[in-house]
Tab-separated table of C-alpha atoms in Angstrom:
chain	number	residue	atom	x	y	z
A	1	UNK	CA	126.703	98.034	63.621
A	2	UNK	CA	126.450	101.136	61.617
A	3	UNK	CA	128.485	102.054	58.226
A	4	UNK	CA	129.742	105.349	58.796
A	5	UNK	CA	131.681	107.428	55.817
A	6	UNK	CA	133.365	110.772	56.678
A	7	UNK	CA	134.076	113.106	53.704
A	8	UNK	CA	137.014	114.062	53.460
A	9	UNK	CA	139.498	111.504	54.138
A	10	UNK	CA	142.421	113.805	54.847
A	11	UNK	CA	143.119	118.158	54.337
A	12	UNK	CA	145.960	120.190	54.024
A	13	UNK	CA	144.646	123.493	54.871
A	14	UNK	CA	145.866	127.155	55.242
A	15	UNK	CA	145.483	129.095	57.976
A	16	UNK	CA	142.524	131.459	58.225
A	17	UNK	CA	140.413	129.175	56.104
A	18	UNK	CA	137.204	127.038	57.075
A	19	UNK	CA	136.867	123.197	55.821
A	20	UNK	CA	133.418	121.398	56.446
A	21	UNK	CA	133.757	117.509	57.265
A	22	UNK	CA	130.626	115.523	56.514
A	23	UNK	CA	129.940	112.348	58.626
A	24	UNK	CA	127.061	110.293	56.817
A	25	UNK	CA	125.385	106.925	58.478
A	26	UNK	CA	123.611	104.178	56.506
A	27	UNK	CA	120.770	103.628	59.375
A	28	UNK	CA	118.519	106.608	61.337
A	29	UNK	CA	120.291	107.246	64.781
A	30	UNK	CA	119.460	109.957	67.398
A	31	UNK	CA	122.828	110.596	68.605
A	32	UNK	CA	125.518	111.611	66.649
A	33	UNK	CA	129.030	113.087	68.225
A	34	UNK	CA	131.817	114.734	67.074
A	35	UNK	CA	135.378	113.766	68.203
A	36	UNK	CA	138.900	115.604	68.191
A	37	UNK	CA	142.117	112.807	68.733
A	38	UNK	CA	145.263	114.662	68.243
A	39	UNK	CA	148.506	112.782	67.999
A	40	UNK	CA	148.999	110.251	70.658
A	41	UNK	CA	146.263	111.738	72.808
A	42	UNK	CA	143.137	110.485	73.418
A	43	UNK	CA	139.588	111.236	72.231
A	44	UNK	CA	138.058	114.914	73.281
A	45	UNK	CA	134.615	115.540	72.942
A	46	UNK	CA	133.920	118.516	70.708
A	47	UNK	CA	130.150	118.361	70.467
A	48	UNK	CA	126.548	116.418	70.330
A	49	UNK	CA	124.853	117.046	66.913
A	50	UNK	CA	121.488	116.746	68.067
A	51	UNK	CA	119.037	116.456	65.252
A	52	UNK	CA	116.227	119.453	65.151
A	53	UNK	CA	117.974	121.448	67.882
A	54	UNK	CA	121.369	123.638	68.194
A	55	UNK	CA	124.244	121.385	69.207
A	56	UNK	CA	125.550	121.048	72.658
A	57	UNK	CA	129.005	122.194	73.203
A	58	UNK	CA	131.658	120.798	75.588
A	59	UNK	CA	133.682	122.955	77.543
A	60	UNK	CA	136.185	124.567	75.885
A	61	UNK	CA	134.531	124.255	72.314
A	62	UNK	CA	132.398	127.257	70.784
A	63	UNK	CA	129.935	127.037	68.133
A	64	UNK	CA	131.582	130.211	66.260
A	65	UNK	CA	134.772	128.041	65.642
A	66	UNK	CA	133.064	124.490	65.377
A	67	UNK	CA	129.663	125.475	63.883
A	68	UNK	CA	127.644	121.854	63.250
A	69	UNK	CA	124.376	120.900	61.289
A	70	UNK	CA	122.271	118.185	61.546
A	71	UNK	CA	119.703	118.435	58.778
A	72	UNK	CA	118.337	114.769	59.790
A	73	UNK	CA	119.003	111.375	61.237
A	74	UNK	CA	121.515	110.218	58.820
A	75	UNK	CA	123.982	113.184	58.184
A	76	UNK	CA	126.013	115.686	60.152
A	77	UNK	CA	129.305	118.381	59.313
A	78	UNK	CA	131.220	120.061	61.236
A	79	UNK	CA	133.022	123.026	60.204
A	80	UNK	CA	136.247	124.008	61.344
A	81	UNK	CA	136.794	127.898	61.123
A	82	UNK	CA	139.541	130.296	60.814
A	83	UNK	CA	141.928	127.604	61.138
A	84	UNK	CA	145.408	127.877	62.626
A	85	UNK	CA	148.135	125.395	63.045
A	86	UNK	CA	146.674	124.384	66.659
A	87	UNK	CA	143.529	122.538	64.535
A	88	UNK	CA	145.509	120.352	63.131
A	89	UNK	CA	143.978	117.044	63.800
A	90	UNK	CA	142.259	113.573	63.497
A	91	UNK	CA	138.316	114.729	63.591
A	92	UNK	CA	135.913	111.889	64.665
A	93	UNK	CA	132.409	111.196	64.353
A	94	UNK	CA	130.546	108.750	66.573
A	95	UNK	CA	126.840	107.452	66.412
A	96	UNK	CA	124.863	105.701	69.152
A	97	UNK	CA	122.493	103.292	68.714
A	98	UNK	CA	119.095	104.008	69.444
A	99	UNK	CA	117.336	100.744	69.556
A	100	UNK	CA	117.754	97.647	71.650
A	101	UNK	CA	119.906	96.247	69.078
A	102	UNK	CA	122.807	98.632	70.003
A	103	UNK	CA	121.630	101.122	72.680
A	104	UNK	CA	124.543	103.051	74.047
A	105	UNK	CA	127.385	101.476	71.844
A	106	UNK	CA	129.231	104.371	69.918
A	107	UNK	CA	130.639	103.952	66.549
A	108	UNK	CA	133.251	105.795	65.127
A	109	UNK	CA	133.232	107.000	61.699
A	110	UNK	CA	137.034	106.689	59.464
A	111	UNK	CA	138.102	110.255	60.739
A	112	UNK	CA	139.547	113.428	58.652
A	113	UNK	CA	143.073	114.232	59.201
A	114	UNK	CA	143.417	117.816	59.139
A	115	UNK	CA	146.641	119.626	58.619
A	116	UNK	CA	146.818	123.248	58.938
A	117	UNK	CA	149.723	125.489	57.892
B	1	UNK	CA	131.782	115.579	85.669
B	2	UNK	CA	132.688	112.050	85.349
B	3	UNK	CA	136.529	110.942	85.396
B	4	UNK	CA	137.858	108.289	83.695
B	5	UNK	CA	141.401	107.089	84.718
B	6	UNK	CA	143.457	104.337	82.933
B	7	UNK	CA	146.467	102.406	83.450
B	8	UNK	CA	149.138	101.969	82.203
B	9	UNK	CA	149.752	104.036	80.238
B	10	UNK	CA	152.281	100.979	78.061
B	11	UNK	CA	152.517	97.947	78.207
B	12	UNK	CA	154.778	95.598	76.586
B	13	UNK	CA	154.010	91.951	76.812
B	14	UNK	CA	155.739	88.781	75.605
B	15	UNK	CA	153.525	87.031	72.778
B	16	UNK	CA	151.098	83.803	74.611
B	17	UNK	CA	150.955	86.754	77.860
B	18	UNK	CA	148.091	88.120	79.473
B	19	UNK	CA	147.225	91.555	79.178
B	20	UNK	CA	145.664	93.552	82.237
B	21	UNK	CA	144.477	97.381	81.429
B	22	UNK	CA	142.754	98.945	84.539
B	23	UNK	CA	140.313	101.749	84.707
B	24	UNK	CA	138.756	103.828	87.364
B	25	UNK	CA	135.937	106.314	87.496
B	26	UNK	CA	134.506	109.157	89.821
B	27	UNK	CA	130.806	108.943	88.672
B	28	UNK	CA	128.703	106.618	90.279
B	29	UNK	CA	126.056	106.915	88.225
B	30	UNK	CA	128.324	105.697	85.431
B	31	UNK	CA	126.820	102.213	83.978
B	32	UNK	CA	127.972	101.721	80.341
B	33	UNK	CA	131.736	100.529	80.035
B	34	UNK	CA	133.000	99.740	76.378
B	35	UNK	CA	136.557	99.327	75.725
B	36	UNK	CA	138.443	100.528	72.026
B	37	UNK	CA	140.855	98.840	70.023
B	38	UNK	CA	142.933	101.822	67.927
B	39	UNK	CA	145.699	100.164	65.689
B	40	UNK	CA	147.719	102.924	64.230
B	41	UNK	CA	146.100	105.389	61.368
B	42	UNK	CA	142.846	103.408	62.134
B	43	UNK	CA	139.245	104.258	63.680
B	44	UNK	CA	138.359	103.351	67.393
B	45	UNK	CA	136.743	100.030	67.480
B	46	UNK	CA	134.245	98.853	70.256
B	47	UNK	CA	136.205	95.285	70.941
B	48	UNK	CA	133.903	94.599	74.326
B	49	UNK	CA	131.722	96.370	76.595
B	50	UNK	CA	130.130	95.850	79.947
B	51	UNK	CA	127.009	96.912	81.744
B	52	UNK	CA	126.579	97.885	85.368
B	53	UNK	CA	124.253	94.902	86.330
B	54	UNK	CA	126.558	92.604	85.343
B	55	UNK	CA	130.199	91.704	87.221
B	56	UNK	CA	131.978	89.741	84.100
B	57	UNK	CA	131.565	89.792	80.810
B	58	UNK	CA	133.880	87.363	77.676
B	59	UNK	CA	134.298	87.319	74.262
B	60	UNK	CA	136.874	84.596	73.274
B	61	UNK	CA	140.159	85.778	74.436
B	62	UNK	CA	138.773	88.957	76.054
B	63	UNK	CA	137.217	89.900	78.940
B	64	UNK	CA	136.084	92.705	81.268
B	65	UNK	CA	135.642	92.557	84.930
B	66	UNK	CA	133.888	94.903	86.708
B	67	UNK	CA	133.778	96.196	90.530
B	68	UNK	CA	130.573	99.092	91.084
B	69	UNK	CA	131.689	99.398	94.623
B	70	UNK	CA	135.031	100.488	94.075
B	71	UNK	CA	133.990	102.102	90.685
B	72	UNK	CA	137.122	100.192	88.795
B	73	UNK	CA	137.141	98.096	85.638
B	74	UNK	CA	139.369	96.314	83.866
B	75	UNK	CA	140.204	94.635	80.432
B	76	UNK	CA	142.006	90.999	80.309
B	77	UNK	CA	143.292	89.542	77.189
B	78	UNK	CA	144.923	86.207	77.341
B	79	UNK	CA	147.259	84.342	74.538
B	80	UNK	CA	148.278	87.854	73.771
B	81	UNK	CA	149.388	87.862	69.568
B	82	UNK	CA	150.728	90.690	67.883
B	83	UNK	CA	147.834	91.410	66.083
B	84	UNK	CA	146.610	92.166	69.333
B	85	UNK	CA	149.350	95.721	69.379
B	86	UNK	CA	147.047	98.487	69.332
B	87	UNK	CA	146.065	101.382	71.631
B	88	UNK	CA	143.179	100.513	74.079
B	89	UNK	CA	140.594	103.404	75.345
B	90	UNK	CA	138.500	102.682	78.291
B	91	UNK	CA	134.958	104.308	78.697
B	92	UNK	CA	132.330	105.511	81.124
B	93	UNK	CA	128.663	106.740	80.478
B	94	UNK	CA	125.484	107.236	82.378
B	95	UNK	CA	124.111	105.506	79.074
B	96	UNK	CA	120.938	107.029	77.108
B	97	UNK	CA	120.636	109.481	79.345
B	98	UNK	CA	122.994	111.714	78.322
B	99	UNK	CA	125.021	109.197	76.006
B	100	UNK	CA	128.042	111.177	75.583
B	101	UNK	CA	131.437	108.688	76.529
B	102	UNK	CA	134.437	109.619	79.128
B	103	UNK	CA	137.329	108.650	77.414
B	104	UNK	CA	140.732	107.423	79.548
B	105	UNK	CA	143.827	108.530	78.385
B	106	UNK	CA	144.922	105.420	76.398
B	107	UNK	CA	147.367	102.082	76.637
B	108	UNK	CA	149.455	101.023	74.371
B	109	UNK	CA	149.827	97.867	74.346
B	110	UNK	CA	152.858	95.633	72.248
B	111	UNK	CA	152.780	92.177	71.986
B	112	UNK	CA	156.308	90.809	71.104
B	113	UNK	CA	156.495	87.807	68.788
């Protein structure tokens, strides 16, 4: 499987303020995904960070408040804007293998936990 | 969409117990179904996963069971230990088609020594 690092580990942020999570893999992979768990929930799909191209948004998720970059293969951020209290959060990314070797299995990166007050 | 529906939602087992978590989904073009182990302040880890062209699938002490026609699967883990106390995510995907995962809401399981 794939070694995935997410920068930073944790935030304590104020409101109105931006903060930029990096998500960096060790191996090229085609899909990468971005993840928002808040506490005791499950996992909500913000976005795919689609290498080349704009990312695709889920419903519910804008690209003015979650704007994401994928400058190649092996790295993604996502940026969390104008912040309020309501972002607070575990942010996830996931890659999917793109070979045989692990086609369709998703791995998570560590996660940022993001407080906002 | 596709709609992924897991129960229970806890489940609190006596250690050396089995384990059942049950899933359902809507989409039956759905055919990639991993299951995540979440212990507490940790990452989602992909413990098992099953395909849709086969029923049954073990690792050890795990398993997953599938059923395509009535678009249910489930996770089994016998000699339950409390290592084994975690939160469990099921998971549905058309696979590399579109890739993206349908999560279910979550068990959390507790093994008791």
């Amino acid at each position: 499987s794939a070694v995935i690092s997410q920068k930073p580990s944790r935030d304590i942020c104020q409101r109105g303020t931006s903060l930029t999570i990096q998500c960096q893999v060790d191996s090229q992979v085609t899909m990468m995904f971005w993840y928002r768990q808040q506490p005791g929930q499950s996992l909500t799909l913000i976005a795919t960070a689609n290498q080349g191209s704009e990312a695709t948004y889920e419903s519910g998720f804008v690209i003015d408040k979650f704007p994401i970059s994928r400058p190649n293969l092996t790295f993604s951020t996502l940026t969390v804007s104008n912040m309020s209290p309501e972002d607070s959060s575990i942010y996830l990314c996931s890659v999917e293998g793109d070979n045989t070797g692990w086609a369709n299995e998703q791995f998570f990166g560590p996660g940022t936990r993001l407080t906002v007050l | 969409g596709e709609n992924v529906e897991q129960h229970p939602s806890t489940l609190s087992v006596q250690e050396g117990d089995s384990a059942v978590i049950k899933c359902t989904y809507s989409d039956s073009a759905s055919n990639y179904f991993p299951w995540y182990k979440q212990e507490l302040g940790k990452r989602p880890q992909l413990i098992i996963d099953i395909r849709s062209n086969v029923g049954e699938k073990k690792d050890q002490r795990i398993a997953v069971t599938l059923n395509k026609t009535a678009k249910h699967f489930s996770l089994h883990i016998t000699e339950t230990q409390p290592e084994d106390s975690a939160v469990y995510f099921c998971a549905a995907s058309r696979g590399s088609t579109l890739g993206r995962l349908y999560f279910g809401r979550g068990t959390q399981l507790t093994v008791w020594p």
